[in-house]
PDB file of C-alpha atoms in Angstrom:
ATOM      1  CA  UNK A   1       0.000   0.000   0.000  1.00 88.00           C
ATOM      2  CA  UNK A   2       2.948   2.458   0.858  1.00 89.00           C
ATOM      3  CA  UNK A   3       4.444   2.249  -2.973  1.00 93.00           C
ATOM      4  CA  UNK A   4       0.482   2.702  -3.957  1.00 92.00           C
ATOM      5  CA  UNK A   5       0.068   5.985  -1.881  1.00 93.00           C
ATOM      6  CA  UNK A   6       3.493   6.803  -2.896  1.00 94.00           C
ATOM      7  CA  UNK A   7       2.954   7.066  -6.826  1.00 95.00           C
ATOM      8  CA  UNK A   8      -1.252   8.070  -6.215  1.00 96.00           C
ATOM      9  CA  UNK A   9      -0.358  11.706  -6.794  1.00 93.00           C
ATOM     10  CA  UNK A  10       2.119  11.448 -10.095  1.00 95.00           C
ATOM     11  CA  UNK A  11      -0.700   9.106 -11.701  1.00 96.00           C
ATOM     12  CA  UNK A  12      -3.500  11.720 -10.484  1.00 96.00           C
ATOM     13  CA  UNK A  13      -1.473  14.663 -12.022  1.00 96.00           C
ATOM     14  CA  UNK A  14      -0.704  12.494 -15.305  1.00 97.00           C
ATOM     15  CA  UNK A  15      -4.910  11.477 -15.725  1.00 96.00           C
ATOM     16  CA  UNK A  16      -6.033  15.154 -14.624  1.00 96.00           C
ATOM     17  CA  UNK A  17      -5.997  16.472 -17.954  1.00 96.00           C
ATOM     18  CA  UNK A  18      -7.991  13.709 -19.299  1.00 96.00           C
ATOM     19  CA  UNK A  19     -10.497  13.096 -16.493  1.00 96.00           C
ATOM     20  CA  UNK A  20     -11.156  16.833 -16.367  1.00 95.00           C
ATOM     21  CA  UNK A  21     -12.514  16.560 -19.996  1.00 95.00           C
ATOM     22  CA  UNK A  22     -14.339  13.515 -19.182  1.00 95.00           C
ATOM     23  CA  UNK A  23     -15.933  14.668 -16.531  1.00 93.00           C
ATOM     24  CA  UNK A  24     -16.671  18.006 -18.398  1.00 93.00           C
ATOM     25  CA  UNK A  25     -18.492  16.101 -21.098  1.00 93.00           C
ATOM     26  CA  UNK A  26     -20.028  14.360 -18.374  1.00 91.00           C
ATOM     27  CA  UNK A  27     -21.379  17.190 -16.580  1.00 90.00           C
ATOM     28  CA  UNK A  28     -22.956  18.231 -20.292  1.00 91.00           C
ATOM     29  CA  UNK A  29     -24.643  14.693 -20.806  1.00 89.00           C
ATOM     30  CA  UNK A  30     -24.954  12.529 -17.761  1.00 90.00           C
ATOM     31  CA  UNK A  31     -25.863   8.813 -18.950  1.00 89.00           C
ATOM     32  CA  UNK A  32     -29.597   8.199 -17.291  1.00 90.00           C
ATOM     33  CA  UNK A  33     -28.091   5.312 -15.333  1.00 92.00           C
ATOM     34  CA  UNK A  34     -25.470   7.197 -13.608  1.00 92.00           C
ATOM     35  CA  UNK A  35     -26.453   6.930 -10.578  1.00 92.00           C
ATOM     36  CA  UNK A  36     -26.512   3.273 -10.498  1.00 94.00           C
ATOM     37  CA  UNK A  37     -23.849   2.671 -12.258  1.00 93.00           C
ATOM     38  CA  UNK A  38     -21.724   4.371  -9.692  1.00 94.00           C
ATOM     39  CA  UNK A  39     -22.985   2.811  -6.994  1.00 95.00           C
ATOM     40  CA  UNK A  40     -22.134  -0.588  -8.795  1.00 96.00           C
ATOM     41  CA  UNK A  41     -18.569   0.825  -9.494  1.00 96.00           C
ATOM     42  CA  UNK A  42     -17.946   1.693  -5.796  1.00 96.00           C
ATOM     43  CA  UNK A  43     -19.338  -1.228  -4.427  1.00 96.00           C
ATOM     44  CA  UNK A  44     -17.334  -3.204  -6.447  1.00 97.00           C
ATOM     45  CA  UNK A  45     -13.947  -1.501  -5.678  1.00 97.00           C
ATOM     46  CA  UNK A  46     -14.939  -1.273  -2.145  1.00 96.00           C
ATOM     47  CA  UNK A  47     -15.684  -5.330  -1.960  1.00 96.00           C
ATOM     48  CA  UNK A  48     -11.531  -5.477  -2.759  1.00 95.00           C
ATOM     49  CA  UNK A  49     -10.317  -2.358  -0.819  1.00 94.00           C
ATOM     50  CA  UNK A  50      -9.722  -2.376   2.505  1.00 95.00           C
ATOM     51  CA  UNK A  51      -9.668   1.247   3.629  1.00 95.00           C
ATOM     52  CA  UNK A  52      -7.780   0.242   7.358  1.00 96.00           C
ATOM     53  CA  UNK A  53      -4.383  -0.566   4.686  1.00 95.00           C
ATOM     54  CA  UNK A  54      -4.566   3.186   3.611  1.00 96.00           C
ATOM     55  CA  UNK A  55      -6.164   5.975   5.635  1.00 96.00           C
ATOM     56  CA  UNK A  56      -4.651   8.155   3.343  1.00 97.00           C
ATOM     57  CA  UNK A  57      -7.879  10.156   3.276  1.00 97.00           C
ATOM     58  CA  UNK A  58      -7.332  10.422   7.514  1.00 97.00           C
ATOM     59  CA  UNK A  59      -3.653  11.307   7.481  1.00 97.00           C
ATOM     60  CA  UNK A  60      -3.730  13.622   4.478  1.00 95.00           C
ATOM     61  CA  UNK A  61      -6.759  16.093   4.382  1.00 93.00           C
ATOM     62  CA  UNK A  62      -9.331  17.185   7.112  1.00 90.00           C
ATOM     63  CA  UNK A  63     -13.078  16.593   6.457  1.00 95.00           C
ATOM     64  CA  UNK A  64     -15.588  19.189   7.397  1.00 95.00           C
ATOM     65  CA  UNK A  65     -18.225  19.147  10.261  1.00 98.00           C
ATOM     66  CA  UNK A  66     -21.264  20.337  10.099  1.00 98.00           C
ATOM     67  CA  UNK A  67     -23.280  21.966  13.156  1.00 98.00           C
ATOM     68  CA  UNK A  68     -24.719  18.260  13.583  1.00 98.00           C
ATOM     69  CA  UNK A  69     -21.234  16.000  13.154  1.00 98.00           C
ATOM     70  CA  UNK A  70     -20.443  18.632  16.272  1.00 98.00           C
ATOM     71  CA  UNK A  71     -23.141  18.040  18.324  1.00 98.00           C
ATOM     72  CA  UNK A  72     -23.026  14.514  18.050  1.00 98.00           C
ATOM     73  CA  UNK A  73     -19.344  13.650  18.631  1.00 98.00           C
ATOM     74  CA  UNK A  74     -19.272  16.321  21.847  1.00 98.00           C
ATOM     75  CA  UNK A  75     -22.272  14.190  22.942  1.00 98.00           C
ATOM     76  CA  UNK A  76     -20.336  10.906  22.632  1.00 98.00           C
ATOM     77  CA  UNK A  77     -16.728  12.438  23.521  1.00 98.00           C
ATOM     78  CA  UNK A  78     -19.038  14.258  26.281  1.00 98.00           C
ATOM     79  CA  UNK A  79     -17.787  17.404  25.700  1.00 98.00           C
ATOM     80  CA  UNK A  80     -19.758  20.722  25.258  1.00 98.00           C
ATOM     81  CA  UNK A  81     -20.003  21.628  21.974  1.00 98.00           C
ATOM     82  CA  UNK A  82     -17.884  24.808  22.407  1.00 98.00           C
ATOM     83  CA  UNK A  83     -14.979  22.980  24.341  1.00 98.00           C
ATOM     84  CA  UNK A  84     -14.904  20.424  21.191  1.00 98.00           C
ATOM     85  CA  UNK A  85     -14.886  23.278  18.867  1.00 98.00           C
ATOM     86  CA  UNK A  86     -12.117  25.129  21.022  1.00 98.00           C
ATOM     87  CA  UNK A  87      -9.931  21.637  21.406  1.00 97.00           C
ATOM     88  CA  UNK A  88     -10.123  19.981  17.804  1.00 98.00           C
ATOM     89  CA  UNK A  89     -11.621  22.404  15.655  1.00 98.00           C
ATOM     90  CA  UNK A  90     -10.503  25.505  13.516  1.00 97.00           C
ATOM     91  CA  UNK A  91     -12.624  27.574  11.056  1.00 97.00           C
ATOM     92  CA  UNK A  92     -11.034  28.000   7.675  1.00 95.00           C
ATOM     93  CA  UNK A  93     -11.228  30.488   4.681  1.00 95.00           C
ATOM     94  CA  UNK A  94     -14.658  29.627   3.805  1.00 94.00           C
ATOM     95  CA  UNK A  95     -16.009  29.925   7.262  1.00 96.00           C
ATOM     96  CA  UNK A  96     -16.167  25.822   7.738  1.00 96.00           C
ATOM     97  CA  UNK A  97     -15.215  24.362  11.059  1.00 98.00           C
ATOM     98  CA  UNK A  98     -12.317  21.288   9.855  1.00 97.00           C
ATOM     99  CA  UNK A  99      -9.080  20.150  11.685  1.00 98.00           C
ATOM    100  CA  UNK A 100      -6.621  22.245  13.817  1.00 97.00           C
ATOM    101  CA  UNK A 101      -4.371  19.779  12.112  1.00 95.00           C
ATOM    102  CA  UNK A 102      -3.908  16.608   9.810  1.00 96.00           C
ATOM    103  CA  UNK A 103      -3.700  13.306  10.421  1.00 97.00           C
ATOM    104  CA  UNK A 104      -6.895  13.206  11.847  1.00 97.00           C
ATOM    105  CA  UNK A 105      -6.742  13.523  16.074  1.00 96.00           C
ATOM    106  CA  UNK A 106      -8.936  10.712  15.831  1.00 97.00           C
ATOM    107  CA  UNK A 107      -7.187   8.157  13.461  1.00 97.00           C
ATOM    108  CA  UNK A 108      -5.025   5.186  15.646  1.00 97.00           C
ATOM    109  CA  UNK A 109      -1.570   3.564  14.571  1.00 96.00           C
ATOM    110  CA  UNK A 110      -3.665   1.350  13.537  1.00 97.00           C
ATOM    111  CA  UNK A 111      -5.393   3.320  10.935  1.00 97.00           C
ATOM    112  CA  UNK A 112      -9.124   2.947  13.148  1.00 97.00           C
ATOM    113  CA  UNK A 113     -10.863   5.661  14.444  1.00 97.00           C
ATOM    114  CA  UNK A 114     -11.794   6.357  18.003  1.00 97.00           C
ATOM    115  CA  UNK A 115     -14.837   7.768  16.657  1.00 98.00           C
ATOM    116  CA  UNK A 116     -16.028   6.121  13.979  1.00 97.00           C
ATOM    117  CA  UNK A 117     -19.646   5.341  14.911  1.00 97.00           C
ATOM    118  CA  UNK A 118     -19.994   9.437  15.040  1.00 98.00           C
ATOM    119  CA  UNK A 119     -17.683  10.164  12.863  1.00 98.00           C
ATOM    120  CA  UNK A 120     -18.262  13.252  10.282  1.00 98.00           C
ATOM    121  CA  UNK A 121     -20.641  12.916   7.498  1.00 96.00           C
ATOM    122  CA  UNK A 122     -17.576  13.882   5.270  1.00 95.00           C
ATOM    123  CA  UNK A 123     -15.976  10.768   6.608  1.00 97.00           C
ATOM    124  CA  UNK A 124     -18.934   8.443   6.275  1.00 96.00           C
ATOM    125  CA  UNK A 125     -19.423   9.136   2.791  1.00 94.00           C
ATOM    126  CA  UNK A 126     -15.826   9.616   1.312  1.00 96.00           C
ATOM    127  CA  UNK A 127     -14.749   9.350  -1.335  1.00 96.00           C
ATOM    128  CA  UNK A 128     -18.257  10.286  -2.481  1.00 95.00           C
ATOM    129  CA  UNK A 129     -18.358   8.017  -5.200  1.00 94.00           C
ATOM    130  CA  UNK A 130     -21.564   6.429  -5.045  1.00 92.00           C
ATOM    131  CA  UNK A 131     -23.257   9.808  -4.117  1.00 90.00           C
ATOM    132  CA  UNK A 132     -26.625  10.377  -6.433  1.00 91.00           C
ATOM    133  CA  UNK A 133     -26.120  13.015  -8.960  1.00 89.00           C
ATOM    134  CA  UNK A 134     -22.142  12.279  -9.234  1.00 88.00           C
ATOM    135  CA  UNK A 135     -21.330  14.348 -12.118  1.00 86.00           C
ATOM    136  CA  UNK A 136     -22.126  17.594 -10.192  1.00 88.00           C
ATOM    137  CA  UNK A 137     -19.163  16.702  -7.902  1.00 91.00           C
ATOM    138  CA  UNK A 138     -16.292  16.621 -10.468  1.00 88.00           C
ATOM    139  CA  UNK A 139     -14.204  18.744  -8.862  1.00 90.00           C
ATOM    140  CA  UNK A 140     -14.094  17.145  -5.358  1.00 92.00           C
ATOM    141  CA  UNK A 141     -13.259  13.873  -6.997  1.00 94.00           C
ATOM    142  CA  UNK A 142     -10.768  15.418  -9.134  1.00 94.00           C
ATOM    143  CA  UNK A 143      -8.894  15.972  -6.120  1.00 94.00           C
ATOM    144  CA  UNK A 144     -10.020  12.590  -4.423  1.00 96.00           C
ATOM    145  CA  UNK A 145      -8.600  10.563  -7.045  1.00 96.00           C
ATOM    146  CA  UNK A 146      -4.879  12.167  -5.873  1.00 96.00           C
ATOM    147  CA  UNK A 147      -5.758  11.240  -2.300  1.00 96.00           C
ATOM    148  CA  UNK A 148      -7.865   7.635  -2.513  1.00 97.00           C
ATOM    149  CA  UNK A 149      -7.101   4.912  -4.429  1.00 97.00           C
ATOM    150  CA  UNK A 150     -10.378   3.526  -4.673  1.00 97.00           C
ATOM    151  CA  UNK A 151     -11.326   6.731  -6.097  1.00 97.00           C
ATOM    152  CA  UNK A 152      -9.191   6.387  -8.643  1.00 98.00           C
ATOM    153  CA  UNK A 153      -9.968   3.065  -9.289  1.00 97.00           C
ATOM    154  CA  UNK A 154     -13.516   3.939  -9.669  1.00 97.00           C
ATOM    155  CA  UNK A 155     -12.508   6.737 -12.074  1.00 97.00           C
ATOM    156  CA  UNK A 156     -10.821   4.714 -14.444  1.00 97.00           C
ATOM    157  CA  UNK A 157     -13.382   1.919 -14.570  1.00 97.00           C
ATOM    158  CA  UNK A 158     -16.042   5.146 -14.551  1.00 95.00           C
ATOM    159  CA  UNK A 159     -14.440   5.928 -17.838  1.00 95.00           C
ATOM    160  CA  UNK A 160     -14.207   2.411 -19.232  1.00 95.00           C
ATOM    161  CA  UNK A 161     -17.881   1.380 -18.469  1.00 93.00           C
ATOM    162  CA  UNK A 162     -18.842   5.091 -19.374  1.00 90.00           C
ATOM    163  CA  UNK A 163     -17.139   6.310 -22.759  1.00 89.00           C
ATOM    164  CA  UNK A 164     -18.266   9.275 -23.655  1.00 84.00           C
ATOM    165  CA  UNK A 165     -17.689  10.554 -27.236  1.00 76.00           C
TER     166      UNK A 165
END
């Protein structure tokens, strides 16, 4: 997995150019099955990936939490909401509360997470790719694909399954 993560980024930057077209064209004329063939996609990457190898997403970028993921993991770390904000928290350029700091407070040495029951939204539904209406997120999985493998795993066999002239 290390010589995966290693050479993610290089591969992302050499596919950018051609999955930003794709996803471009895609945006313009969405197959009417799109939504489940997606789903299929990610379910069938995520039946051989085993995201507790990687954590990449964990040790690498910082999710966002909403005003709920905040209320609910103060309840279960039984903190006020406030005192969670003030410990883990920072608010960034576009007024989001995400990490003071990356890798994830919460990911282990063993890449689990001490809060994964409550964990984020942004957590529970990375890397997004089985999210209805996926061609309105090609920019966030532009930048996935550099961070998950699955993602861009999914991307490539997006683009096989899904040619688009």
């Amino acid at each position: 997995m290390d010589e995966i993560l290693r050479q993610l980024p290089q591969k992302a930057l050499e596919k950018h150019s051609e999955n930003r077209k794709y996803f471009t064209k895609l945006r313009k004329k969405p197959p009417k099955n799109i939504d489940y063939i997606m789903h299929e996609l990610h379910e069938a990457e995520f039946d051989k990936t085993d995201c507790l190898q990687c954590a990449n997403c964990c040790k690498t970028t910082g999710p966002l939490f909403t005003n709920a993921d905040i209320e609910r993991i103060s309840k279960h770390l039984r903190l006020k909401p406030q005192i969670f904000i003030e410990r883990y928290l920072r608010v960034d350029e576009e007024n989001d509360h995400v990490l003071q700091k990356v890798p994830c407070t919460f990911l282990g040495a063993d890449n689990y997470c001490s809060i994964y029951d409550v964990r984020p939204k942004a957590c529970r539904e990375f890397p997004h790719t089985d999210r209805r209406k996926f061609q309105q997120i090609s920019n966030l999985t532009l930048k996935n694909v550099a961070i998950c493998p699955a993602a861009f795993n999914i991307v490539e066999a997006m683009k096989s399954k899904m040619p688009l002239k």
